[in-house]
Structure formats: structure tokens, C-alpha cells
Short mmCIF file of C-alpha atoms in Angstrom, two decimals:
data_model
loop_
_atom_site.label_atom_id
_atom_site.label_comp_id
_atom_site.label_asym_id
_atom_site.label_seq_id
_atom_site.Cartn_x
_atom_site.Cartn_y
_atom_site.Cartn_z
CA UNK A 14 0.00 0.00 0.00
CA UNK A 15 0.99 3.36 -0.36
CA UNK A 16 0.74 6.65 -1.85
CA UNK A 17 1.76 6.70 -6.04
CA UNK A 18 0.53 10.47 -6.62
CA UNK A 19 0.44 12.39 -8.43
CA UNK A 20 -1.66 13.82 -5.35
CA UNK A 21 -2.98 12.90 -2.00
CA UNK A 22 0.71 12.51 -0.25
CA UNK A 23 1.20 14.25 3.51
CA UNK A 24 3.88 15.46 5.27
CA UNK A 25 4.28 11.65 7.16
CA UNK A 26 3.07 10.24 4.46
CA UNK A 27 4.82 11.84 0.96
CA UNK A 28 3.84 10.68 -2.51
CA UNK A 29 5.62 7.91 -3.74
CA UNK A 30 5.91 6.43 -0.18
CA UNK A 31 5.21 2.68 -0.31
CA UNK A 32 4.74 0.04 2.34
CA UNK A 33 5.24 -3.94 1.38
CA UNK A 34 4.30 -6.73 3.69
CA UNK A 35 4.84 -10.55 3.42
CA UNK A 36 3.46 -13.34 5.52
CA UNK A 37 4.23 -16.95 5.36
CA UNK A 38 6.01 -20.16 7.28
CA UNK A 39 9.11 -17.87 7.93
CA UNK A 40 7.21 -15.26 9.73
CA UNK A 41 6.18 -11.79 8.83
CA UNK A 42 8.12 -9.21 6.84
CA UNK A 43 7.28 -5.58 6.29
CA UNK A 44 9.48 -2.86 4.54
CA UNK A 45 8.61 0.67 3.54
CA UNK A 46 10.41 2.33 0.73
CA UNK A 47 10.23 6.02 -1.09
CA UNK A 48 10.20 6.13 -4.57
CA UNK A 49 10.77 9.48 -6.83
CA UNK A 50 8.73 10.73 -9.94
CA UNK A 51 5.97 9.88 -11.98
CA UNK A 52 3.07 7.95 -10.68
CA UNK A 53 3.66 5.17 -13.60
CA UNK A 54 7.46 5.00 -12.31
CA UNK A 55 6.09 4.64 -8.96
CA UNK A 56 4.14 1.89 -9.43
CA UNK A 57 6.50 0.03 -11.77
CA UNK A 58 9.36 0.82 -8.91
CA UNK A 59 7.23 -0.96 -6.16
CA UNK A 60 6.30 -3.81 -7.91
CA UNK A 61 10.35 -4.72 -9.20
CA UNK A 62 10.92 -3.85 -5.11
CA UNK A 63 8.59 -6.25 -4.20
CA UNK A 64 9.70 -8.58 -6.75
CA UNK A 65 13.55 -8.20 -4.87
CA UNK A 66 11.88 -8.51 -1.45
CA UNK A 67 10.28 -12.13 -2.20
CA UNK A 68 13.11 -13.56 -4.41
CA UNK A 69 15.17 -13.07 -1.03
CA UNK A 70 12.36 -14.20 1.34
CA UNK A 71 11.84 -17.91 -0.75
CA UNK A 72 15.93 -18.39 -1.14
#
């Protein structure tokens, strides 16, 4: 979840601010990240970082 703009960021919560959680046998797993610049780039950012995050998780 998380804010991809172009609008409706705050100050504790900025655009392109994105939270990623994971729950399975190994436990729980949450990470937050902050991406820069277009709502598209965003998007395609969090999903490649999410992407990272499992392929590390399953190893």
C-alpha cells in the first residue's frame, strides 16, 4: 500500500511512499520504501521492489 501520486501525499506520508508486507512459514516481513517521480514509475518501482523482497524471502 501506499501513496503513487500524483496527489494525496502528507507530510508523514509523501507521494511515492510505499509500504510492502509478506506473511508466510518464515514469519512476517514488512518494509517501507520512497520512490521518486511519476506515478507510472512509482508503481513500476514498487512492484520490481517487491519482486527483490520475495526472491530473497523464498531463497
Amino acid at each position: 500500500t501506499g501513496v503513487a501520486g500524483p496527489a494525496g501525499g502528507t507530510p508523514e506520508k509523501p507521494v511515492g511512499t510505499v509500504f510492502f508486507g509478506v506473511c508466510g512459514p518464515r514469519g512476517v516481513t514488512t518494509h517501507k520504501a520512497a520512490f521518486r517521480g511519476t506515478r507510472d514509475f512509482i508503481r513500476l518501482s514498487s512492484a520490481n521492489r517487491l519482486f527483490d523482497l520475495l526472491g530473497k524471502i523464498i531463497e
